[in-house]
Amino acid sequence: MDGSLRTTVESLFFFNPAQPALIESIRKSVEEFGVPQIVERGDRICLGIPARDAQCLFACDRAQQPPGPVGVVLYLRTTPHLLRILHLAVSPAYADDGPLFDRGLALRLVDEVRALGRRISGVRRIQLPYRARAFLSVVERGEAPRGR
């Protein structure tokens, strides 16, 4: 993400209005995996957890003026078979009660992580954020499992 959008990323991820409803689950994730931070790489930024190899994906709305991030997912390969979504945030406009909720941004971000998992040898499941036992299979029905 372009470094000039740092304030937008901070607002989206660290000051998201949906946080109070998920605060206990967010705390547990932070206690287990560490505090997410904005990481600078030249003139680019991303979200990460310095002590872990967490990755992030941003969703941007090109029609928005000025263009910028409207969603982000932070995920980590916790075992050879599992990608765990640690945090997910969407702009209030795309949240449950927002005018753009019907675009399914949160689900699309999860599906992007699932698609990434399909391309990583050995990954079989995605663990959803803020839930102890909520998983999605990476393998499609009728598809043979990859990389054991």
CSV table of N, CA and C in Angstrom, one decimal:
chain,number,residue,atom,x,y,z
A,1,MET,N,0.9,-1.2,0.0
A,1,MET,CA,0.0,0.0,0.0
A,1,MET,C,0.9,1.2,0.0
A,2,ASP,N,0.5,2.2,-0.7
A,2,ASP,CA,1.3,3.5,-0.8
A,2,ASP,C,1.4,4.1,0.6
A,3,GLY,N,2.6,4.5,1.0
A,3,GLY,CA,2.8,5.1,2.3
A,3,GLY,C,2.0,6.3,2.6
A,4,SER,N,1.6,7.0,1.6
A,4,SER,CA,0.8,8.2,1.8
A,4,SER,C,-0.6,7.9,2.4
A,5,LEU,N,-1.0,6.6,2.4
A,5,LEU,CA,-2.3,6.2,2.9
A,5,LEU,C,-2.2,5.7,4.3
A,6,ARG,N,-1.1,6.0,5.0
A,6,ARG,CA,-0.9,5.5,6.3
A,6,ARG,C,-2.0,5.8,7.3
A,7,THR,N,-2.5,7.1,7.3
A,7,THR,CA,-3.6,7.5,8.1
A,7,THR,C,-4.8,6.8,7.8
A,8,THR,N,-5.1,6.5,6.6
A,8,THR,CA,-6.3,5.8,6.2
A,8,THR,C,-6.2,4.3,6.7
A,9,VAL,N,-5.0,3.7,6.6
A,9,VAL,CA,-4.8,2.3,7.0
A,9,VAL,C,-5.0,2.3,8.6
A,10,GLU,N,-4.4,3.3,9.3
A,10,GLU,CA,-4.5,3.3,10.7
A,10,GLU,C,-6.0,3.4,11.1
A,11,SER,N,-6.8,4.3,10.5
A,11,SER,CA,-8.2,4.4,10.8
A,11,SER,C,-8.9,3.1,10.5
A,12,LEU,N,-8.7,2.5,9.4
A,12,LEU,CA,-9.4,1.3,9.0
A,12,LEU,C,-9.1,0.1,10.0
A,13,PHE,N,-7.8,0.0,10.3
A,13,PHE,CA,-7.4,-1.2,11.1
A,13,PHE,C,-7.4,-1.0,12.6
A,14,PHE,N,-6.8,0.1,13.1
A,14,PHE,CA,-6.6,0.3,14.5
A,14,PHE,C,-7.7,1.1,15.2
A,15,PHE,N,-8.5,1.8,14.4
A,15,PHE,CA,-9.6,2.6,15.0
A,15,PHE,C,-10.9,2.3,14.4
A,16,ASN,N,-11.1,1.1,14.0
A,16,ASN,CA,-12.3,0.6,13.3
A,16,ASN,C,-13.5,0.6,14.3
A,17,PRO,N,-14.6,1.2,13.9
A,17,PRO,CA,-15.8,1.2,14.8
A,17,PRO,C,-16.4,-0.1,15.2
A,18,ALA,N,-16.0,-1.2,14.5
A,18,ALA,CA,-16.5,-2.5,14.9
A,18,ALA,C,-15.7,-3.2,16.0
A,19,GLN,N,-14.6,-2.6,16.3
A,19,GLN,CA,-13.7,-3.2,17.4
A,19,GLN,C,-14.4,-3.5,18.7
A,20,PRO,N,-15.2,-2.6,19.2
A,20,PRO,CA,-15.8,-2.9,20.6
A,20,PRO,C,-16.6,-4.2,20.6
A,21,ALA,N,-17.2,-4.5,19.5
A,21,ALA,CA,-18.0,-5.7,19.5
A,21,ALA,C,-17.1,-7.0,19.5
A,22,LEU,N,-15.9,-6.9,19.1
A,22,LEU,CA,-15.0,-8.0,19.0
A,22,LEU,C,-13.8,-7.9,20.0
A,23,ILE,N,-13.8,-7.0,20.9
A,23,ILE,CA,-12.6,-6.7,21.7
A,23,ILE,C,-12.0,-7.8,22.4
A,24,GLU,N,-12.8,-8.7,23.0
A,24,GLU,CA,-12.2,-9.9,23.7
A,24,GLU,C,-11.5,-10.8,22.7
A,25,SER,N,-12.1,-11.1,21.6
A,25,SER,CA,-11.4,-11.9,20.6
A,25,SER,C,-10.2,-11.3,20.0
A,26,ILE,N,-10.2,-10.0,19.8
A,26,ILE,CA,-9.0,-9.3,19.3
A,26,ILE,C,-7.9,-9.4,20.4
A,27,ARG,N,-8.3,-9.2,21.6
A,27,ARG,CA,-7.3,-9.3,22.7
A,27,ARG,C,-6.6,-10.7,22.7
A,28,LYS,N,-7.4,-11.7,22.6
A,28,LYS,CA,-6.9,-13.1,22.6
A,28,LYS,C,-5.9,-13.3,21.4
A,29,SER,N,-6.3,-12.8,20.3
A,29,SER,CA,-5.4,-12.9,19.1
A,29,SER,C,-4.1,-12.1,19.3
A,30,VAL,N,-4.2,-11.0,19.9
A,30,VAL,CA,-3.0,-10.2,20.2
A,30,VAL,C,-2.1,-10.9,21.2
A,31,GLU,N,-2.7,-11.4,22.3
A,31,GLU,CA,-2.0,-12.1,23.3
A,31,GLU,C,-1.2,-13.3,22.7
A,32,GLU,N,-1.9,-14.0,21.8
A,32,GLU,CA,-1.3,-15.3,21.2
A,32,GLU,C,-0.3,-15.0,20.1
A,33,PHE,N,-0.5,-14.0,19.3
A,33,PHE,CA,0.3,-13.8,18.1
A,33,PHE,C,1.1,-12.5,18.1
A,34,GLY,N,0.8,-11.5,19.0
A,34,GLY,CA,1.5,-10.3,19.0
A,34,GLY,C,0.7,-9.1,18.5
A,35,VAL,N,1.2,-7.9,18.7
A,35,VAL,CA,0.5,-6.7,18.3
A,35,VAL,C,0.8,-6.4,16.8
A,36,PRO,N,-0.3,-6.2,16.0
A,36,PRO,CA,-0.1,-5.8,14.6
A,36,PRO,C,0.5,-4.4,14.6
A,37,GLN,N,1.3,-4.2,13.6
A,37,GLN,CA,1.9,-2.9,13.4
A,37,GLN,C,2.0,-2.5,11.9
A,38,ILE,N,2.0,-1.2,11.6
A,38,ILE,CA,2.3,-0.8,10.3
A,38,ILE,C,3.8,-0.9,10.0
A,39,VAL,N,4.1,-1.6,9.0
A,39,VAL,CA,5.5,-1.8,8.6
A,39,VAL,C,5.8,-1.0,7.3
A,40,GLU,N,6.9,-0.3,7.4
A,40,GLU,CA,7.3,0.5,6.3
A,40,GLU,C,8.4,-0.2,5.5
A,41,ARG,N,8.2,-0.2,4.2
A,41,ARG,CA,9.2,-0.8,3.2
A,41,ARG,C,9.4,0.2,2.1
A,42,GLY,N,10.3,1.1,2.3
A,42,GLY,CA,10.5,2.2,1.3
A,42,GLY,C,9.3,3.1,1.4
A,43,ASP,N,8.7,3.4,0.3
A,43,ASP,CA,7.5,4.3,0.2
A,43,ASP,C,6.2,3.5,0.3
A,44,ARG,N,6.3,2.2,0.7
A,44,ARG,CA,5.1,1.3,0.8
A,44,ARG,C,4.9,1.0,2.3
A,45,ILE,N,3.7,0.6,2.6
A,45,ILE,CA,3.4,0.2,4.0
A,45,ILE,C,2.6,-1.1,3.9
A,46,CYS,N,2.6,-1.9,4.9
A,46,CYS,CA,1.8,-3.1,5.1
A,46,CYS,C,1.5,-3.3,6.5
A,47,LEU,N,0.6,-4.2,6.9
A,47,LEU,CA,0.4,-4.6,8.2
A,47,LEU,C,1.2,-5.8,8.5
A,48,GLY,N,1.7,-5.9,9.7
A,48,GLY,CA,2.4,-7.2,10.0
A,48,GLY,C,2.5,-7.3,11.5
A,49,ILE,N,3.1,-8.4,11.9
A,49,ILE,CA,3.4,-8.7,13.3
A,49,ILE,C,4.9,-9.0,13.3
A,50,PRO,N,5.7,-8.0,13.8
A,50,PRO,CA,7.2,-8.2,13.7
A,50,PRO,C,7.8,-9.5,14.1
A,51,ALA,N,7.2,-10.1,15.1
A,51,ALA,CA,7.8,-11.4,15.6
A,51,ALA,C,7.3,-12.6,14.8
A,52,ARG,N,6.4,-12.4,13.9
A,52,ARG,CA,5.8,-13.4,13.1
A,52,ARG,C,5.9,-13.1,11.6
A,53,ASP,N,5.7,-14.1,10.8
A,53,ASP,CA,5.7,-13.8,9.4
A,53,ASP,C,4.3,-13.6,8.8
A,54,ALA,N,3.5,-12.8,9.5
A,54,ALA,CA,2.1,-12.5,9.1
A,54,ALA,C,2.1,-11.7,7.8
A,55,GLN,N,1.1,-12.0,7.0
A,55,GLN,CA,1.0,-11.3,5.7
A,55,GLN,C,-0.3,-10.5,5.7
A,56,CYS,N,-0.5,-9.6,4.8
A,56,CYS,CA,-1.7,-8.8,4.7
A,56,CYS,C,-2.1,-8.6,3.3
A,57,LEU,N,-3.4,-8.5,3.1
A,57,LEU,CA,-4.0,-8.2,1.9
A,57,LEU,C,-5.0,-7.0,2.1
A,58,PHE,N,-4.9,-6.0,1.2
A,58,PHE,CA,-5.8,-4.9,1.2
A,58,PHE,C,-6.8,-5.0,0.1
A,59,ALA,N,-8.0,-4.5,0.4
A,59,ALA,CA,-9.0,-4.3,-0.7
A,59,ALA,C,-9.2,-2.8,-0.8
A,60,CYS,N,-9.1,-2.4,-2.1
A,60,CYS,CA,-9.3,-1.0,-2.4
A,60,CYS,C,-10.5,-0.8,-3.3
A,61,ASP,N,-11.1,0.4,-3.1
A,61,ASP,CA,-12.2,0.7,-4.0
A,61,ASP,C,-11.7,1.8,-4.9
A,62,ARG,N,-11.6,1.5,-6.2
A,62,ARG,CA,-11.0,2.5,-7.1
A,62,ARG,C,-12.0,3.6,-7.4
A,63,ALA,N,-13.3,3.4,-7.2
A,63,ALA,CA,-14.3,4.4,-7.4
A,63,ALA,C,-14.3,5.4,-6.3
A,64,GLN,N,-13.8,5.1,-5.1
A,64,GLN,CA,-13.8,6.0,-4.0
A,64,GLN,C,-12.8,7.1,-4.3
A,65,GLN,N,-13.2,8.3,-3.9
A,65,GLN,CA,-12.3,9.5,-4.1
A,65,GLN,C,-12.0,10.1,-2.7
A,66,PRO,N,-10.7,10.2,-2.4
A,66,PRO,CA,-9.6,9.6,-3.1
A,66,PRO,C,-9.5,8.1,-3.0
A,67,PRO,N,-8.9,7.4,-3.9
A,67,PRO,CA,-8.9,5.9,-3.8
A,67,PRO,C,-8.1,5.5,-2.6
A,68,GLY,N,-8.4,4.4,-2.0
A,68,GLY,CA,-7.7,4.0,-0.9
A,68,GLY,C,-8.3,2.7,-0.3
A,69,PRO,N,-7.7,2.1,0.7
A,69,PRO,CA,-8.1,0.8,1.3
A,69,PRO,C,-9.4,0.9,1.9
A,70,VAL,N,-10.3,-0.1,1.7
A,70,VAL,CA,-11.6,-0.2,2.4
A,70,VAL,C,-11.7,-1.5,3.2
A,71,GLY,N,-10.7,-2.3,3.1
A,71,GLY,CA,-10.6,-3.6,3.8
A,71,GLY,C,-9.2,-4.1,3.9
A,72,VAL,N,-9.0,-4.9,5.0
A,72,VAL,CA,-7.7,-5.5,5.1
A,72,VAL,C,-7.8,-6.8,5.9
A,73,VAL,N,-7.0,-7.8,5.5
A,73,VAL,CA,-7.0,-9.1,6.3
A,73,VAL,C,-5.5,-9.4,6.6
A,74,LEU,N,-5.3,-9.8,7.8
A,74,LEU,CA,-4.0,-10.1,8.3
A,74,LEU,C,-4.0,-11.6,8.6
A,75,TYR,N,-3.1,-12.4,8.0
A,75,TYR,CA,-3.1,-13.9,8.2
A,75,TYR,C,-1.7,-14.4,8.3
A,76,LEU,N,-1.7,-15.7,8.8
A,76,LEU,CA,-0.4,-16.3,9.2
A,76,LEU,C,-0.5,-17.8,9.0
A,77,ARG,N,0.5,-18.4,8.5
A,77,ARG,CA,0.6,-19.8,8.4
A,77,ARG,C,1.1,-20.4,9.7
A,78,THR,N,0.1,-20.9,10.5
A,78,THR,CA,0.5,-21.3,11.9
A,78,THR,C,0.9,-22.8,12.0
A,79,THR,N,0.5,-23.6,11.0
A,79,THR,CA,1.0,-25.0,10.9
A,79,THR,C,1.2,-25.2,9.4
A,80,PRO,N,1.9,-26.3,9.0
A,80,PRO,CA,2.0,-26.6,7.6
A,80,PRO,C,0.7,-26.8,6.9
A,81,HIS,N,-0.4,-27.1,7.6
A,81,HIS,CA,-1.7,-27.3,7.0
A,81,HIS,C,-2.7,-26.2,7.1
A,82,LEU,N,-2.3,-25.1,7.8
A,82,LEU,CA,-3.3,-24.1,8.2
A,82,LEU,C,-2.9,-22.7,8.0
A,83,LEU,N,-3.7,-21.9,7.3
A,83,LEU,CA,-3.6,-20.4,7.3
A,83,LEU,C,-4.6,-19.9,8.3
A,84,ARG,N,-4.2,-19.1,9.2
A,84,ARG,CA,-5.1,-18.5,10.2
A,84,ARG,C,-5.3,-17.0,10.0
A,85,ILE,N,-6.5,-16.6,9.8
A,85,ILE,CA,-6.8,-15.2,9.7
A,85,ILE,C,-6.8,-14.6,11.1
A,86,LEU,N,-5.9,-13.8,11.3
A,86,LEU,CA,-5.7,-13.2,12.7
A,86,LEU,C,-6.7,-12.0,12.9
A,87,HIS,N,-6.7,-11.2,11.9
A,87,HIS,CA,-7.6,-9.9,12.0
A,87,HIS,C,-8.2,-9.6,10.6
A,88,LEU,N,-9.4,-9.1,10.6
A,88,LEU,CA,-10.0,-8.7,9.4
A,88,LEU,C,-10.8,-7.4,9.7
A,89,ALA,N,-10.6,-6.4,8.9
A,89,ALA,CA,-11.3,-5.1,9.1
A,89,ALA,C,-11.8,-4.6,7.8
A,90,VAL,N,-13.0,-4.1,7.8
A,90,VAL,CA,-13.6,-3.4,6.6
A,90,VAL,C,-14.1,-2.0,7.0
A,91,SER,N,-14.1,-1.1,6.1
A,91,SER,CA,-14.6,0.2,6.3
A,91,SER,C,-16.1,0.1,6.7
A,92,PRO,N,-16.5,1.1,7.6
A,92,PRO,CA,-17.9,1.0,8.0
A,92,PRO,C,-19.0,1.0,6.9
A,93,ALA,N,-18.6,1.6,5.7
A,93,ALA,CA,-19.6,1.5,4.6
A,93,ALA,C,-19.8,0.1,4.1
A,94,TYR,N,-18.8,-0.8,4.3
A,94,TYR,CA,-18.9,-2.2,3.9
A,94,TYR,C,-19.3,-3.1,5.0
A,95,ALA,N,-19.5,-2.6,6.2
A,95,ALA,CA,-19.8,-3.5,7.3
A,95,ALA,C,-21.3,-3.9,7.3
A,96,ASP,N,-21.7,-4.7,8.3
A,96,ASP,CA,-23.1,-5.2,8.3
A,96,ASP,C,-24.2,-4.2,8.1
A,97,ASP,N,-24.0,-3.1,8.6
A,97,ASP,CA,-25.1,-2.1,8.5
A,97,ASP,C,-24.8,-0.9,7.6
A,98,GLY,N,-23.7,-1.1,6.8
A,98,GLY,CA,-23.3,-0.1,5.8
A,98,GLY,C,-24.0,-0.2,4.5
A,99,PRO,N,-24.0,0.9,3.8
A,99,PRO,CA,-24.7,1.0,2.5
A,99,PRO,C,-24.1,0.1,1.4
A,100,LEU,N,-22.8,-0.3,1.6
A,100,LEU,CA,-22.2,-1.2,0.6
A,100,LEU,C,-22.0,-2.6,1.1
A,101,PHE,N,-22.7,-3.0,2.1
A,101,PHE,CA,-22.6,-4.3,2.7
A,101,PHE,C,-22.9,-5.4,1.7
A,102,ASP,N,-23.8,-5.2,0.7
A,102,ASP,CA,-24.1,-6.2,-0.3
A,102,ASP,C,-23.0,-6.6,-1.2
A,103,ARG,N,-21.9,-5.8,-1.1
A,103,ARG,CA,-20.7,-6.2,-1.9
A,103,ARG,C,-19.9,-7.3,-1.3
A,104,GLY,N,-20.3,-7.7,-0.1
A,104,GLY,CA,-19.7,-8.8,0.6
A,104,GLY,C,-18.1,-8.7,0.8
A,105,LEU,N,-17.7,-7.6,1.1
A,105,LEU,CA,-16.2,-7.4,1.2
A,105,LEU,C,-15.5,-8.3,2.1
A,106,ALA,N,-16.0,-8.4,3.3
A,106,ALA,CA,-15.4,-9.3,4.3
A,106,ALA,C,-15.3,-10.7,3.8
A,107,LEU,N,-16.4,-11.2,3.2
A,107,LEU,CA,-16.3,-12.6,2.6
A,107,LEU,C,-15.4,-12.7,1.5
A,108,ARG,N,-15.3,-11.6,0.7
A,108,ARG,CA,-14.3,-11.6,-0.5
A,108,ARG,C,-12.9,-11.7,0.0
A,109,LEU,N,-12.6,-11.0,1.1
A,109,LEU,CA,-11.2,-11.0,1.7
A,109,LEU,C,-10.9,-12.4,2.2
A,110,VAL,N,-11.9,-13.0,2.9
A,110,VAL,CA,-11.7,-14.4,3.3
A,110,VAL,C,-11.5,-15.4,2.1
A,111,ASP,N,-12.2,-15.2,1.1
A,111,ASP,CA,-12.1,-16.0,-0.1
A,111,ASP,C,-10.8,-15.8,-0.8
A,112,GLU,N,-10.2,-14.6,-0.7
A,112,GLU,CA,-8.9,-14.4,-1.3
A,112,GLU,C,-7.8,-15.1,-0.5
A,113,VAL,N,-7.9,-15.2,0.8
A,113,VAL,CA,-7.0,-15.9,1.6
A,113,VAL,C,-7.1,-17.4,1.3
A,114,ARG,N,-8.4,-17.9,1.1
A,114,ARG,CA,-8.6,-19.3,0.8
A,114,ARG,C,-8.0,-19.6,-0.6
A,115,ALA,N,-8.1,-18.7,-1.5
A,115,ALA,CA,-7.5,-18.9,-2.8
A,115,ALA,C,-6.0,-19.0,-2.7
A,116,LEU,N,-5.4,-18.1,-1.9
A,116,LEU,CA,-3.9,-18.2,-1.6
A,116,LEU,C,-3.6,-19.6,-1.0
A,117,GLY,N,-4.4,-20.0,-0.1
A,117,GLY,CA,-4.1,-21.3,0.5
A,117,GLY,C,-4.1,-22.4,-0.5
A,118,ARG,N,-4.9,-22.4,-1.5
A,118,ARG,CA,-5.0,-23.4,-2.6
A,118,ARG,C,-3.6,-23.4,-3.3
A,119,ARG,N,-3.0,-22.3,-3.4
A,119,ARG,CA,-1.7,-22.3,-4.1
A,119,ARG,C,-0.5,-22.6,-3.3
A,120,ILE,N,-0.7,-22.8,-2.0
A,120,ILE,CA,0.5,-23.1,-1.1
A,120,ILE,C,0.4,-24.6,-0.8
A,121,SER,N,1.5,-25.3,-1.1
A,121,SER,CA,1.6,-26.7,-0.9
A,121,SER,C,1.4,-27.1,0.6
A,122,GLY,N,0.5,-28.0,0.8
A,122,GLY,CA,0.3,-28.5,2.2
A,122,GLY,C,-0.9,-27.8,2.9
A,123,VAL,N,-1.2,-26.6,2.5
A,123,VAL,CA,-2.3,-25.9,3.2
A,123,VAL,C,-3.7,-26.6,2.9
A,124,ARG,N,-4.4,-27.0,3.9
A,124,ARG,CA,-5.7,-27.6,3.7
A,124,ARG,C,-6.9,-26.8,4.3
A,125,ARG,N,-6.6,-26.0,5.3
A,125,ARG,CA,-7.7,-25.2,5.9
A,125,ARG,C,-7.3,-23.8,6.2
A,126,ILE,N,-8.4,-23.0,6.3
A,126,ILE,CA,-8.3,-21.6,6.7
A,126,ILE,C,-9.1,-21.5,8.0
A,127,GLN,N,-8.4,-20.9,9.0
A,127,GLN,CA,-9.2,-20.6,10.3
A,127,GLN,C,-9.7,-19.2,10.3
A,128,LEU,N,-10.9,-19.0,10.5
A,128,LEU,CA,-11.6,-17.7,10.5
A,128,LEU,C,-11.2,-16.9,11.7
A,129,PRO,N,-11.2,-15.6,11.6
A,129,PRO,CA,-10.8,-14.8,12.7
A,129,PRO,C,-11.8,-14.7,13.8
A,130,TYR,N,-11.3,-14.6,15.1
A,130,TYR,CA,-12.1,-14.3,16.2
A,130,TYR,C,-13.1,-15.5,16.6
A,131,ARG,N,-12.7,-16.7,16.1
A,131,ARG,CA,-13.5,-17.8,16.4
A,131,ARG,C,-12.5,-19.0,16.7
A,132,ALA,N,-12.8,-19.7,17.8
A,132,ALA,CA,-11.9,-20.8,18.2
A,132,ALA,C,-11.9,-22.0,17.2
A,133,ARG,N,-13.0,-22.3,16.7
A,133,ARG,CA,-13.2,-23.5,15.9
A,133,ARG,C,-14.0,-23.3,14.6
A,134,ALA,N,-13.6,-22.3,13.8
A,134,ALA,CA,-14.3,-22.0,12.6
A,134,ALA,C,-13.3,-22.1,11.4
A,135,PHE,N,-13.5,-23.2,10.6
A,135,PHE,CA,-12.5,-23.5,9.6
A,135,PHE,C,-13.2,-23.5,8.2
A,136,LEU,N,-12.5,-23.3,7.2
A,136,LEU,CA,-12.9,-23.5,5.8
A,136,LEU,C,-11.9,-24.4,5.2
A,137,SER,N,-12.4,-25.4,4.4
A,137,SER,CA,-11.5,-26.2,3.6
A,137,SER,C,-10.9,-25.5,2.5
A,138,VAL,N,-9.7,-25.7,2.2
A,138,VAL,CA,-9.0,-25.1,1.0
A,138,VAL,C,-9.3,-25.9,-0.2
A,139,VAL,N,-9.5,-27.2,0.0
A,139,VAL,CA,-9.8,-28.1,-1.1
A,139,VAL,C,-11.3,-28.0,-1.5
A,140,GLU,N,-11.5,-27.9,-2.8
A,140,GLU,CA,-12.9,-27.9,-3.4
A,140,GLU,C,-13.4,-29.3,-3.3
A,141,ARG,N,-14.7,-29.4,-3.3
A,141,ARG,CA,-15.4,-30.8,-3.3
A,141,ARG,C,-15.0,-31.5,-4.6
A,142,GLY,N,-14.6,-32.7,-4.5
A,142,GLY,CA,-14.2,-33.5,-5.7
A,142,GLY,C,-12.8,-33.3,-6.1
A,143,GLU,N,-12.1,-32.4,-5.4
A,143,GLU,CA,-10.7,-32.1,-5.7
A,143,GLU,C,-9.8,-33.0,-4.8
A,144,ALA,N,-8.7,-33.5,-5.3
A,144,ALA,CA,-7.8,-34.3,-4.5
A,144,ALA,C,-7.0,-33.4,-3.6
A,145,PRO,N,-6.7,-33.8,-2.4
A,145,PRO,CA,-5.8,-33.0,-1.5
A,145,PRO,C,-4.4,-32.9,-2.1
A,146,ARG,N,-3.8,-31.7,-1.9
A,146,ARG,CA,-2.4,-31.5,-2.4
A,146,ARG,C,-1.4,-31.7,-1.3
A,147,GLY,N,-0.2,-31.9,-1.6
A,147,GLY,CA,0.9,-31.8,-0.7
A,147,GLY,C,0.7,-32.3,0.7
A,148,ARG,N,1.0,-33.5,1.0
A,148,ARG,CA,0.8,-34.1,2.3
A,148,ARG,C,2.0,-33.9,3.1
